[in-house]
CSV table of C-alpha atoms and ligand atoms in Angstrom, one decimal:
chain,number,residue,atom,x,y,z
A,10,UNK,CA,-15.8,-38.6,-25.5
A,11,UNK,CA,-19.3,-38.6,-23.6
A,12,UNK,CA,-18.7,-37.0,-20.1
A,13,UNK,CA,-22.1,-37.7,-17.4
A,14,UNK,CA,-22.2,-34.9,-15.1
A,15,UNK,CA,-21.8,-31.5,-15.9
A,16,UNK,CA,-20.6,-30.4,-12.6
A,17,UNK,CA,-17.2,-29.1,-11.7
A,18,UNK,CA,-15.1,-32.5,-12.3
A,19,UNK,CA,-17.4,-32.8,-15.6
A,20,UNK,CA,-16.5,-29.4,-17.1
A,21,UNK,CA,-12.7,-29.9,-15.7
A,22,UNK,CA,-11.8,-33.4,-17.8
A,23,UNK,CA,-13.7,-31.3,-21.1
A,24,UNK,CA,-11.2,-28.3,-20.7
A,25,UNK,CA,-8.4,-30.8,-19.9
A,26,UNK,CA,-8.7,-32.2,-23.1
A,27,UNK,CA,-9.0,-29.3,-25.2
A,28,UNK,CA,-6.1,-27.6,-23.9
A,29,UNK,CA,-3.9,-30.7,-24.3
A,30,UNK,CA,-5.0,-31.4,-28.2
A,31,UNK,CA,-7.6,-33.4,-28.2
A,32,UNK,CA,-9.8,-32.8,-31.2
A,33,UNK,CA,-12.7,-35.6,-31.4
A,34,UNK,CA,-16.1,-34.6,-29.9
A,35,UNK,CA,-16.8,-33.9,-26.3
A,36,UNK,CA,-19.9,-34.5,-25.5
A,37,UNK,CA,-21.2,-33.3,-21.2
A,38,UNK,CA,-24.8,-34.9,-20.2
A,39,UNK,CA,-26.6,-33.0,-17.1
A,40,UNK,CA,-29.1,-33.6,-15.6
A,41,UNK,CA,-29.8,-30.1,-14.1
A,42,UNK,CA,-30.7,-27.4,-16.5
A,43,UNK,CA,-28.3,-25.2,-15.7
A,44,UNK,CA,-24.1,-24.8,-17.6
A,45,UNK,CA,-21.6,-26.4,-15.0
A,46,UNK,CA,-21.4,-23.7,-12.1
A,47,UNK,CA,-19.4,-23.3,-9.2
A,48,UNK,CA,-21.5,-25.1,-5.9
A,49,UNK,CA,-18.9,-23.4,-3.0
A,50,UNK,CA,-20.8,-20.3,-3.5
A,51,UNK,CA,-24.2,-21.5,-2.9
A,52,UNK,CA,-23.4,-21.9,1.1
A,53,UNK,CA,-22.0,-19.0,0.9
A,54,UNK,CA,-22.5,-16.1,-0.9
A,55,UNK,CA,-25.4,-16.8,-2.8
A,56,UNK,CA,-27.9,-17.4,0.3
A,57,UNK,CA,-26.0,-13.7,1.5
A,58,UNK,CA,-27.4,-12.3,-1.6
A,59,UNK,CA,-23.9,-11.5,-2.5
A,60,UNK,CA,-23.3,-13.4,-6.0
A,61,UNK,CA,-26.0,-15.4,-7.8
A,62,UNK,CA,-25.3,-18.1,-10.1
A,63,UNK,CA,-21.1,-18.6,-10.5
A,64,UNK,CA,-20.9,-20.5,-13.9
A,65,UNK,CA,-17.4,-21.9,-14.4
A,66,UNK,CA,-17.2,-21.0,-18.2
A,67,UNK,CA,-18.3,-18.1,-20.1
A,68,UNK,CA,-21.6,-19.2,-22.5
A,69,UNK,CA,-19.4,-18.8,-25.9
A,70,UNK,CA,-17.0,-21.3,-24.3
A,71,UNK,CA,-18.9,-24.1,-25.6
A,72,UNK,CA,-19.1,-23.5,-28.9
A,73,UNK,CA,-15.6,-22.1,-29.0
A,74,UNK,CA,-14.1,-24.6,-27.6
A,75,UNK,CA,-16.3,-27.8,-29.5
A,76,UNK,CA,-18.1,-29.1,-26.6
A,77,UNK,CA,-21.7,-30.0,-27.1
A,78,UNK,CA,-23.6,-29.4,-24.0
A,79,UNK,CA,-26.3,-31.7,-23.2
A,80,UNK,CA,-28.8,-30.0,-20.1
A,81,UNK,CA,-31.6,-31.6,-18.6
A,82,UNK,CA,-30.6,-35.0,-19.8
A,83,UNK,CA,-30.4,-37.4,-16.7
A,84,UNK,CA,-28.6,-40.5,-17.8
A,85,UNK,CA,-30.7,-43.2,-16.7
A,86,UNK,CA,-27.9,-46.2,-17.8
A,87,UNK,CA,-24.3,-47.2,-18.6
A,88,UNK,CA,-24.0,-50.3,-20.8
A,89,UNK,CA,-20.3,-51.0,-21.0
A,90,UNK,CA,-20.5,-54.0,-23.2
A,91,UNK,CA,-22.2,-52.2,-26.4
A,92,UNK,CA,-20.5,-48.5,-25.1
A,93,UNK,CA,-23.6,-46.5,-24.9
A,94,UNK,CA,-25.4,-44.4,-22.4
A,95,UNK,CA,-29.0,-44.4,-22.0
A,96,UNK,CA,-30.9,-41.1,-21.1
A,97,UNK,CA,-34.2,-40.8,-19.4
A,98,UNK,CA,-35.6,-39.5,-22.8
A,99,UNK,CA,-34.8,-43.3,-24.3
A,100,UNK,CA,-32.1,-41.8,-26.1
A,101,UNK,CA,-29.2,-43.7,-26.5
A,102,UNK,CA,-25.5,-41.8,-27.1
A,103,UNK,CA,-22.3,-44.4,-28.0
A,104,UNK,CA,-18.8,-43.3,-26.7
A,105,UNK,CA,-15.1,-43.6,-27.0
A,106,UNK,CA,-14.2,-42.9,-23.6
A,107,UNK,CA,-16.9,-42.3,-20.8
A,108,UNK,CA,-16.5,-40.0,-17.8
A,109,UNK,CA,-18.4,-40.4,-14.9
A,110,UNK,CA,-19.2,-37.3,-13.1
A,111,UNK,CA,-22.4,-37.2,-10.9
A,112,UNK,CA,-21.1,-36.1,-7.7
A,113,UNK,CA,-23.5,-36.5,-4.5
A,114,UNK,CA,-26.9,-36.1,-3.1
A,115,UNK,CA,-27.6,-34.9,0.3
A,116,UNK,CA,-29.2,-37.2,2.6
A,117,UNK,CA,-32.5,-37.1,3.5
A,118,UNK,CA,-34.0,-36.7,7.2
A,119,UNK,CA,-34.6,-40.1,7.9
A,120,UNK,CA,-38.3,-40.4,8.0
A,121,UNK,CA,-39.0,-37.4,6.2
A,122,UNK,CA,-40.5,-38.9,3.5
A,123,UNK,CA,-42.3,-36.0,2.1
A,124,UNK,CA,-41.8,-33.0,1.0
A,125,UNK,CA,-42.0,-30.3,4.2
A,126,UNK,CA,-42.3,-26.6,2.8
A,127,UNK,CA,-39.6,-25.0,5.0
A,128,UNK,CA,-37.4,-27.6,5.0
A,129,UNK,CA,-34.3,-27.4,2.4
A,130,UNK,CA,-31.1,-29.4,1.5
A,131,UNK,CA,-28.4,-27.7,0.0
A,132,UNK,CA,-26.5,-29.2,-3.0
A,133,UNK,CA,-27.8,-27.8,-6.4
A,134,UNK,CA,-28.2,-23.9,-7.3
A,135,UNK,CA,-32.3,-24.5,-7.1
A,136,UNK,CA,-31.8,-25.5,-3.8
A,137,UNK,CA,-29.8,-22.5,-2.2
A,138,UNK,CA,-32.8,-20.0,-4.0
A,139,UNK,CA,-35.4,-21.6,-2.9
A,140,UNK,CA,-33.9,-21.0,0.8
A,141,UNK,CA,-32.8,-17.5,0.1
A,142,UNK,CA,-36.3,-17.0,-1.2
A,143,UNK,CA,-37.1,-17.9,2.6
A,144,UNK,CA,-35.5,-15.6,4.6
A,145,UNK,CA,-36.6,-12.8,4.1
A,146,UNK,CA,-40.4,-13.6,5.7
A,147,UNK,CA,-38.7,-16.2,8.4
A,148,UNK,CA,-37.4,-15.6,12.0
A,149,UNK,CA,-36.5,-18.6,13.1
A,150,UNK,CA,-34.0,-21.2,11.6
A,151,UNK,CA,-32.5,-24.7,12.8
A,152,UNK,CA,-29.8,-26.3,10.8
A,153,UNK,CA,-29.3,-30.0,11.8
A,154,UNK,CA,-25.5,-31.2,11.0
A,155,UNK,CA,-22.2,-29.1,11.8
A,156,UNK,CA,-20.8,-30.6,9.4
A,157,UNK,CA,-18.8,-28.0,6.8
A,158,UNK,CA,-21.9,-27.3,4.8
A,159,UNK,CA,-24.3,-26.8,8.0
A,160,UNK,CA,-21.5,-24.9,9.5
A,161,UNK,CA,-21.7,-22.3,6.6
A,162,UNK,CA,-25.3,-21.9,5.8
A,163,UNK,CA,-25.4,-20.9,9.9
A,164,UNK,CA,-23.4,-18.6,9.7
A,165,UNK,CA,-24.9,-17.2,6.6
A,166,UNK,CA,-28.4,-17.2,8.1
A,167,UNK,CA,-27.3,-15.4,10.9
A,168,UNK,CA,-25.3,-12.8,8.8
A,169,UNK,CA,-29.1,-12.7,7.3
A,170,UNK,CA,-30.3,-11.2,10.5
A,171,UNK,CA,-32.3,-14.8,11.8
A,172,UNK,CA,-32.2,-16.8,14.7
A,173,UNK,CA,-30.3,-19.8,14.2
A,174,UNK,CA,-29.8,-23.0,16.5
A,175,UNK,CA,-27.4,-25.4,14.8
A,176,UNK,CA,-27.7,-29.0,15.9
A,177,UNK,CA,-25.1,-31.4,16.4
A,178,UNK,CA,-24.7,-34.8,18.2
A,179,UNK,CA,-21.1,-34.9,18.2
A,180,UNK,CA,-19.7,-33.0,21.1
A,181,UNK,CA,-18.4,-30.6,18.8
A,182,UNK,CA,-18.8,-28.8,15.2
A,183,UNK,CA,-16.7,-30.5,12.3
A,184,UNK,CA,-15.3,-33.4,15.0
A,185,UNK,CA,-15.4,-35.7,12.4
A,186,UNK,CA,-13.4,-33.9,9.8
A,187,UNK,CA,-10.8,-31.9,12.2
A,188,UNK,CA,-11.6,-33.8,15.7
A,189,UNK,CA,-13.2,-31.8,18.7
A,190,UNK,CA,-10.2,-29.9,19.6
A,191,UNK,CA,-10.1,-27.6,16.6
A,192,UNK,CA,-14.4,-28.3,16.7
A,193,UNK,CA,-14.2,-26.7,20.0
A,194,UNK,CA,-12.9,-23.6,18.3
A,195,UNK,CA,-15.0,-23.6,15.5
A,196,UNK,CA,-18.1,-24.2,17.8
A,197,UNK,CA,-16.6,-21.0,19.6
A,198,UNK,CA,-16.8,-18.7,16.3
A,199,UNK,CA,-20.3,-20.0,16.2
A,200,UNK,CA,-21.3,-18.7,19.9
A,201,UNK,CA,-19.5,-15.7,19.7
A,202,UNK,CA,-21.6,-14.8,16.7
A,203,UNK,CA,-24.5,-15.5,17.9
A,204,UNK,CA,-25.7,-18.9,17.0
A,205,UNK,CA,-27.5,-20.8,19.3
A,206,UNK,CA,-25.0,-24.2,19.4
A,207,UNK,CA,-26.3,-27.6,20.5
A,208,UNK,CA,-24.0,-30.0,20.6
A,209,UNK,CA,-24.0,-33.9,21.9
A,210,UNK,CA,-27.8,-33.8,21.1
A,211,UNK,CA,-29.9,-35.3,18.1
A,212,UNK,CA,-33.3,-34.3,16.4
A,213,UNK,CA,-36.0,-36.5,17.3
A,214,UNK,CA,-38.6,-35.0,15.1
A,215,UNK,CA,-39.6,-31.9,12.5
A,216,UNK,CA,-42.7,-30.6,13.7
A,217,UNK,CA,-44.8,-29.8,10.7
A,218,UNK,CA,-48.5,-30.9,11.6
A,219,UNK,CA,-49.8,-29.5,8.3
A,220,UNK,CA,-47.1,-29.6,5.6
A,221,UNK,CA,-45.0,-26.5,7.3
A,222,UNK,CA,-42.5,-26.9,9.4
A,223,UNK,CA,-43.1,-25.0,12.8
A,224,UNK,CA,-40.3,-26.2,15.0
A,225,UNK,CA,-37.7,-28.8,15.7
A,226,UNK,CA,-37.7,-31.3,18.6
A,227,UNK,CA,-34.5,-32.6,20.2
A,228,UNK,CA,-33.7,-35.8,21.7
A,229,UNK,CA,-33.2,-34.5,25.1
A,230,UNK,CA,-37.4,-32.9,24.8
A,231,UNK,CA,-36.2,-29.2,24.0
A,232,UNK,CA,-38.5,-27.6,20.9
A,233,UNK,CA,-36.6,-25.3,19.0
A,234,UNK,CA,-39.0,-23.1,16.8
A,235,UNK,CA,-38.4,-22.9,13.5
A,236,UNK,CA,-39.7,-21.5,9.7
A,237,UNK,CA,-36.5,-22.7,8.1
A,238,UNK,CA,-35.1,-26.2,8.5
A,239,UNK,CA,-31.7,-27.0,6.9
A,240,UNK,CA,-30.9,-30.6,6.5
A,241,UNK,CA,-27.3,-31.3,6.5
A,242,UNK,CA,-26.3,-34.5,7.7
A,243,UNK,CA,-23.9,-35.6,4.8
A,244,UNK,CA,-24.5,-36.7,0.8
A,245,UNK,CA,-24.5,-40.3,-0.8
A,246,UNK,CA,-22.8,-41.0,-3.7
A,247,UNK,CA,-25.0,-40.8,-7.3
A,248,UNK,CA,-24.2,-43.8,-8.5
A,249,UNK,CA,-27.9,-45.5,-9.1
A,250,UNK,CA,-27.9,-45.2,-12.8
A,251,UNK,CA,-24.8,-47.6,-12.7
A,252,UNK,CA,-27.0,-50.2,-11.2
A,253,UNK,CA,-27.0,-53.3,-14.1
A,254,UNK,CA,-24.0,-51.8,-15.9
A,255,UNK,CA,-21.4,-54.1,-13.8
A,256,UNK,CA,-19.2,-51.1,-12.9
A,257,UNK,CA,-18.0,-52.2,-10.1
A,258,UNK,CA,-18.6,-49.9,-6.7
A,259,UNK,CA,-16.6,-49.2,-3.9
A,260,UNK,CA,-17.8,-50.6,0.5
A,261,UNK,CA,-19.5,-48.1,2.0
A,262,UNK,CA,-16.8,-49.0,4.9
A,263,UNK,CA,-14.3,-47.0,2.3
A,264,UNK,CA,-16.6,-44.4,1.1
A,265,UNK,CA,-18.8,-46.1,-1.4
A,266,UNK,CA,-18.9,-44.3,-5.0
A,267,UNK,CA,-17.3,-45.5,-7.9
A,268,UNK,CA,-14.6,-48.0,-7.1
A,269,UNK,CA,-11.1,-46.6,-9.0
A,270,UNK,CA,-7.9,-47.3,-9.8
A,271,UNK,CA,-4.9,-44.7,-8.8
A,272,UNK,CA,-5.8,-43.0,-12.2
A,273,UNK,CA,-9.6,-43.2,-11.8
A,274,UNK,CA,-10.2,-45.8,-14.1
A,275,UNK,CA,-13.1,-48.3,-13.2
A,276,UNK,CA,-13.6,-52.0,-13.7
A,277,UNK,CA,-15.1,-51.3,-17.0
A,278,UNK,CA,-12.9,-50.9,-20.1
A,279,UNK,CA,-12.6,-46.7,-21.0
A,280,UNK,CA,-14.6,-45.9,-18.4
A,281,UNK,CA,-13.2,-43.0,-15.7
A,282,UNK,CA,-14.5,-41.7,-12.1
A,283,UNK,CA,-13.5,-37.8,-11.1
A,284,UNK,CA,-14.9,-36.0,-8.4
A,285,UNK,CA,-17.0,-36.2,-5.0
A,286,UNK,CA,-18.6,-39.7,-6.8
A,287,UNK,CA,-15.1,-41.4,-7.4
A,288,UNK,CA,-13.4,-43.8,-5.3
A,289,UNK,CA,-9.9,-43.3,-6.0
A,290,UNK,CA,-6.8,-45.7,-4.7
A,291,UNK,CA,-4.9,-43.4,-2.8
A,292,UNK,CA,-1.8,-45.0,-1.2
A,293,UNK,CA,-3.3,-48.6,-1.7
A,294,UNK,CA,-6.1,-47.2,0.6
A,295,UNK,CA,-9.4,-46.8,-1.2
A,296,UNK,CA,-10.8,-43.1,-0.7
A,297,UNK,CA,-13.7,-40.8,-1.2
A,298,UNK,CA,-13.2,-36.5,-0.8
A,299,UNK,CA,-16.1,-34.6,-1.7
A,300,UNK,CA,-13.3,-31.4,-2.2
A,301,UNK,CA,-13.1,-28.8,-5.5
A,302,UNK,CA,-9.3,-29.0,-5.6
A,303,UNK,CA,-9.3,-32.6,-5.2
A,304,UNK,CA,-11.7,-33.1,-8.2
A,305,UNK,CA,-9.7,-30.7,-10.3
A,306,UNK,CA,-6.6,-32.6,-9.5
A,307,UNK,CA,-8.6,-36.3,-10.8
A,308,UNK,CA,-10.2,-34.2,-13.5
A,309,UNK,CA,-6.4,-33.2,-14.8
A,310,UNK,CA,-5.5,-37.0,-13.9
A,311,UNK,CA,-8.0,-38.7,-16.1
A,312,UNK,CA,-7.6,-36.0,-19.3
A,313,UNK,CA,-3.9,-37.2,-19.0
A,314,UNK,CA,-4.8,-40.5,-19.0
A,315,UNK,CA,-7.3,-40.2,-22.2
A,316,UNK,CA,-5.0,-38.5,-24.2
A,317,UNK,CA,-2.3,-41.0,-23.4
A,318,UNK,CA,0.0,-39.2,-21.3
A,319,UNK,CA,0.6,-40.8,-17.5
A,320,UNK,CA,2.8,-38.0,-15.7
A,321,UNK,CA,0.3,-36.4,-13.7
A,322,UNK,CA,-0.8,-36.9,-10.6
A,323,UNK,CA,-3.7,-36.2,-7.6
A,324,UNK,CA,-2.0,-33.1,-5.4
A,325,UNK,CA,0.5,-34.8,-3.1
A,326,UNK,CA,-1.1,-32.4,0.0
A,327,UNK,CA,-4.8,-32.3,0.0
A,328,UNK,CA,-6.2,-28.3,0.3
A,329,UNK,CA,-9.9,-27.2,1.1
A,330,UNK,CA,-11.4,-24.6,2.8
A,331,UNK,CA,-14.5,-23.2,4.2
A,332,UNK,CA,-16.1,-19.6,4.8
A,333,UNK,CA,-17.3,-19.0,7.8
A,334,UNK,CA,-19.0,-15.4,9.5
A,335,UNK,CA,-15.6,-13.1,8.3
A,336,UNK,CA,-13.0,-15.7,8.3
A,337,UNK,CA,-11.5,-18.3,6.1
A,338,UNK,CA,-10.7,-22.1,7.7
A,339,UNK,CA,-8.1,-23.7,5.7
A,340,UNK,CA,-7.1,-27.3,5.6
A,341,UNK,CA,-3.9,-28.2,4.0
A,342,UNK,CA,-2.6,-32.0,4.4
A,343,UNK,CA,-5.1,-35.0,5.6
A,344,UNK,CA,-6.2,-34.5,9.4
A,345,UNK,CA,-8.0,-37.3,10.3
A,346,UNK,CA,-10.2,-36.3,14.1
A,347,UNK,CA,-7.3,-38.7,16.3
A,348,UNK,CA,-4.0,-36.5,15.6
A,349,UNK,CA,-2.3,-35.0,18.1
A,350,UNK,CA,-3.6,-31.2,17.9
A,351,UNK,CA,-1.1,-28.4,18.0
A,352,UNK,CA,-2.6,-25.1,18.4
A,353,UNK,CA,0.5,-22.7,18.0
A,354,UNK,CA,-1.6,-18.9,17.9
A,355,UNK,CA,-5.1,-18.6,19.0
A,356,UNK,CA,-6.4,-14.8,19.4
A,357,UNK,CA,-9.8,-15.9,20.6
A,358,UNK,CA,-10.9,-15.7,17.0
A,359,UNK,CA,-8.2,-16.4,14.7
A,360,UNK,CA,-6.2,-19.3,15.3
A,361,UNK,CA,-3.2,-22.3,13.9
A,362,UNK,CA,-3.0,-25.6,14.2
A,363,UNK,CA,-0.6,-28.1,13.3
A,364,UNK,CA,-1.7,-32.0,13.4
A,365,UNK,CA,0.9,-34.9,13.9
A,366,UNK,CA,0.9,-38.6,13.7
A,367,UNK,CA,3.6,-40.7,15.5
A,368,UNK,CA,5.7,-37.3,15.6
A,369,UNK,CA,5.2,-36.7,11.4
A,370,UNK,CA,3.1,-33.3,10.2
A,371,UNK,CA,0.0,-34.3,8.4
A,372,UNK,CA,-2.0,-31.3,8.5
A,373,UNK,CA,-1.9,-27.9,9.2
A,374,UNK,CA,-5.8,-25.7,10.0
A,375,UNK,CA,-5.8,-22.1,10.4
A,376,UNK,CA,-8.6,-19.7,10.0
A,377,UNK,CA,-7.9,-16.4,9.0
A,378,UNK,CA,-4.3,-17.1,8.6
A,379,UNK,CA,-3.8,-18.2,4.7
A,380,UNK,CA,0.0,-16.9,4.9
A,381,UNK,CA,0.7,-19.3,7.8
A,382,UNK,CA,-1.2,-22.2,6.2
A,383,UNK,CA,0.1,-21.7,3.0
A,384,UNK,CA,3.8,-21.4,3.8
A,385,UNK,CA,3.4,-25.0,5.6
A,386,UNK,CA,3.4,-26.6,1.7
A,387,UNK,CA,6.6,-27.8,1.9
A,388,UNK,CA,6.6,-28.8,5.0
A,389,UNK,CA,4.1,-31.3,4.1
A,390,UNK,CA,5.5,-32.4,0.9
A,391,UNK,CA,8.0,-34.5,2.9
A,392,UNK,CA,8.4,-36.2,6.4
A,393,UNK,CA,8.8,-33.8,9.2
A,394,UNK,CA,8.8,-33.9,12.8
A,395,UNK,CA,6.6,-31.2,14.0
A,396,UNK,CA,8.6,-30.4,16.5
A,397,UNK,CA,10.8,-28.9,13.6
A,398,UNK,CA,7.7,-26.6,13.2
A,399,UNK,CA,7.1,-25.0,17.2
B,30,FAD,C1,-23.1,-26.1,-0.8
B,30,FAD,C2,-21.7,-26.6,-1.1
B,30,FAD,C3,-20.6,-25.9,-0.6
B,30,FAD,C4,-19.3,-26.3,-0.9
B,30,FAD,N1,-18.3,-25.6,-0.4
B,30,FAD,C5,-17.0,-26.1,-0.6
B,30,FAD,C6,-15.9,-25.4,-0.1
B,30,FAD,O1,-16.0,-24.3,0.5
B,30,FAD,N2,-14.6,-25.9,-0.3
B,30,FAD,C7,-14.4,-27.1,-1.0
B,30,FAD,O2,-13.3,-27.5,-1.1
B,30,FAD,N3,-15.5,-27.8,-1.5
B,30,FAD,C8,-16.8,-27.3,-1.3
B,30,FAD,N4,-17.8,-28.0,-1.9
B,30,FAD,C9,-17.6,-29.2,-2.6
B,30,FAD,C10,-17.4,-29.0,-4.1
B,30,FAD,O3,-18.3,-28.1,-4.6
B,30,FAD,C11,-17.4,-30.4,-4.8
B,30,FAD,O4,-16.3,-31.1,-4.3
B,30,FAD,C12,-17.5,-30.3,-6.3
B,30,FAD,O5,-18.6,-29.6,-6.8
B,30,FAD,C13,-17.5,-31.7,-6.8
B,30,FAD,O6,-17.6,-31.7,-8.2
B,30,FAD,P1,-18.3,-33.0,-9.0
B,30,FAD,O7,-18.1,-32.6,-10.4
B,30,FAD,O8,-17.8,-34.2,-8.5
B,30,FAD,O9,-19.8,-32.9,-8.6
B,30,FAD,P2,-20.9,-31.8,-8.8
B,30,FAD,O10,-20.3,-30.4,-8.9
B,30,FAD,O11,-22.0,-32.0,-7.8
B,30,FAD,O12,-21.5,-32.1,-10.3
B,30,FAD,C14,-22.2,-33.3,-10.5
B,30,FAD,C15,-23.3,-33.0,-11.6
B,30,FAD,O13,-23.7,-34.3,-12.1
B,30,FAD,C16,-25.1,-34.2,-12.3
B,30,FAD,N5,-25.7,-35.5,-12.4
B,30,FAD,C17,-25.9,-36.4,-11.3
B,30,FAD,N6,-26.5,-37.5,-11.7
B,30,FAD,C18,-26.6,-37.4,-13.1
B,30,FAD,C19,-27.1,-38.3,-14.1
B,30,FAD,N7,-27.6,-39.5,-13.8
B,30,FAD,N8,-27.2,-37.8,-15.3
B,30,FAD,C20,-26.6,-36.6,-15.7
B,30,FAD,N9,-26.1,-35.7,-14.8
B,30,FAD,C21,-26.1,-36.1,-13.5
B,30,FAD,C22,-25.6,-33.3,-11.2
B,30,FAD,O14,-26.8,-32.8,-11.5
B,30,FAD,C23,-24.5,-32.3,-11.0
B,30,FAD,O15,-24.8,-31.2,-11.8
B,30,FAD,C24,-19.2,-27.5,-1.6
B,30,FAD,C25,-20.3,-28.3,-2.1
B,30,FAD,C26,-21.6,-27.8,-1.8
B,30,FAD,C27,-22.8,-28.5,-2.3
């Protein structure tokens, strides 16, 4: 068993097994240096200084539990036909079964082609120190996407004590995700604290005449100083090292990432997808979610699948959340940004929502209310009108 990516879905199919009898080798390739660690924090509360690194497993539990760990090993090539790996070392490892892993990248500023001291992407624990190495000795931030990730790190630079503009062309924070009527809530925990919100407006250019940033320029000719530049603008799918093998990949139209079957198995014979980098079949509809619980559900999945059983499945309602300031959004169910938007309480802060399509629950968003969003689980195991709900 040769599992590439020793990320959260990566560590998840290796435990999987174990704890359902499987006794041949496990073998986890990472590139990064580091054991698999929790990456929810690093938005959060490691640039607070809160927490620092959050591994996901003790270091005896690799010996314990038979896994051999293999760190700083990129894997550079899949060769289905003769079942091997290739790493960037030359190294070649042969497997049973291969799990593919990798997650994401962030996207780069387009046109940034170099590196800009000040300006950071956030995706790997490296990356969240060396911006909370920054802050101390900056004043002036700009994060560009208000997207969940760019929504966070704002709020946790501003809980840092800096000034922070977040940028957005979208009329709202998180439209995309939870459309611009919950956004406009969200965008209104953002003002309230502080952050200086500008929405329906792009970034023409980093200004950073000699290798340091020193401010951002918007479309619409405003400069917004800045020492710290966070790039958030979304993540592409790492799936370069497939390139040759034949694996087949999913339309970016659908996602892109590794194209899957219901059970995350790929067009090559024992290989498996889990995780932000798999394209599952969900419904007959190809899909993409770069979520924890969803990648612990296709982790469970394709362990089940290995071993031979078939009886579980990917969650039937969809869960994440995100940490904001003091309060906790919630997403249970699949909002997509063109439901019809219930908001049922709405203190100025705290608030519920309920989302319906043709008449039908599909979501329900709270922030700072987990009972409320919690108890809506059954609710959204099966039909119902959510005019049952008001
Ligand atoms: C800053 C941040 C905050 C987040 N917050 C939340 C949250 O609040 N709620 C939520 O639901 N989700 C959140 N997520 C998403 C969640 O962390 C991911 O869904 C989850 O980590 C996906 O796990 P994965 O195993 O697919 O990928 P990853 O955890 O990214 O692991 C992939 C691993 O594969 C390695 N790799 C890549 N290419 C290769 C290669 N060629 N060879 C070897 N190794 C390779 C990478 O280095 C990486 O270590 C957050 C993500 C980030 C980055």
């Amino acid at each position: 068993m040769v599992i590439v990516g020793a990320g959260l879905g990566g560590i998840r199919v290796a435990e999987n097994l174990r704890n359902n009898g499987y006794t041949d080798p496990i073998t986890l390739v990472g590139a990064e240096t580091h054991p698999p660690y929790d990456r929810p924090p690093l938005s959060k509360s490691v640039l607070l200084g809160k927490d620092d690194r959050v591994d996901l497993k003790p270091a005896e539990f690799y010996d314990e539990a038979g896994i051999t760990l293999r760190l700083g090993s990129e894997v550079t090539a899949v060769s289905p036909s003769d079942k091997t790996i290739t790493l960037a070392s030359g190294e070649s490892i042969a497997y049973d079964h291969l799990v593919l892993a990798t997650g994401l990248e962030p996207r780069p500023f387009p046109g940034l082609a170099d590196r800009v001291e000040g300006v950071h992407m956030i995706r790997t624990y490296d990356d969240a120190v060396a911006l909370r190495e920054q802050i101390d000795s900056a004043t002036d931030a700009v994060v560009i996407g208000a997207g969940f990730i760019g929504c966070e790190v704002a709020a946790s630079l501003t809980a840092r004590g800096l000034k922070v503009a977040l940028v957005e062309p979208a009329p709202t924070p998180l439209a995309l995700a939870l459309g611009e009527e919950i956004g406009a809530l969200v965008a209104r925990l953002h003002t309230d604290n502080g952050v200086d919100l500008r929405t329906g407006v792009g970034v023409a250019e980093i200004v950073a005449p000699d290798g340091a940033v020193r401010a951002v320029t918007l479309d619409d000719g405003t400069e917004l100083p800045a020492d710290i530049v966070v790039v958030g603008i979304g993540s592409i799918p790492v799936t370069g090292f497939l390139e040759g093998s034949g694996i087949e990949l999913a339309d970016r139209a659908h996602g892109g990432g590794i194209a899957c079957d219901a059970t995350g198995r790929t067009s090559a014979a024992d290989v498996y997808a889990v995780g932000d980098v798999a394209n599952w079949l969900e419904d007959d509809t190809p899909r993409r979610v770069e979520h924890w619980n969803h990648t612990v559900d296709q982790a469970s999945v394709v362990a089940h699948q290995i071993i031979g059983g078939d009886d579980a499945v990917v969650s039937a309602v969809p869960y994440f959340w995100s940490d904001q300031f003091d309060l906790k959004i919630q997403v249970l169910g699949a909002p997509r940004p063109d439901d019809e938007v219930h908001v049922v309480d709405d203190d100025g802060k705290k608030f519920l929502a309920y989302y319906s399509r043709d008449g039908i629950l599909t979501a329900v968003v709270g922030a700072g209310k987990v009972g409320a969003v919690m108890r809506t689980r059954p609710k959204l195991q099966t039909p119902t009108p959510v005019a049952d709900l008001r």
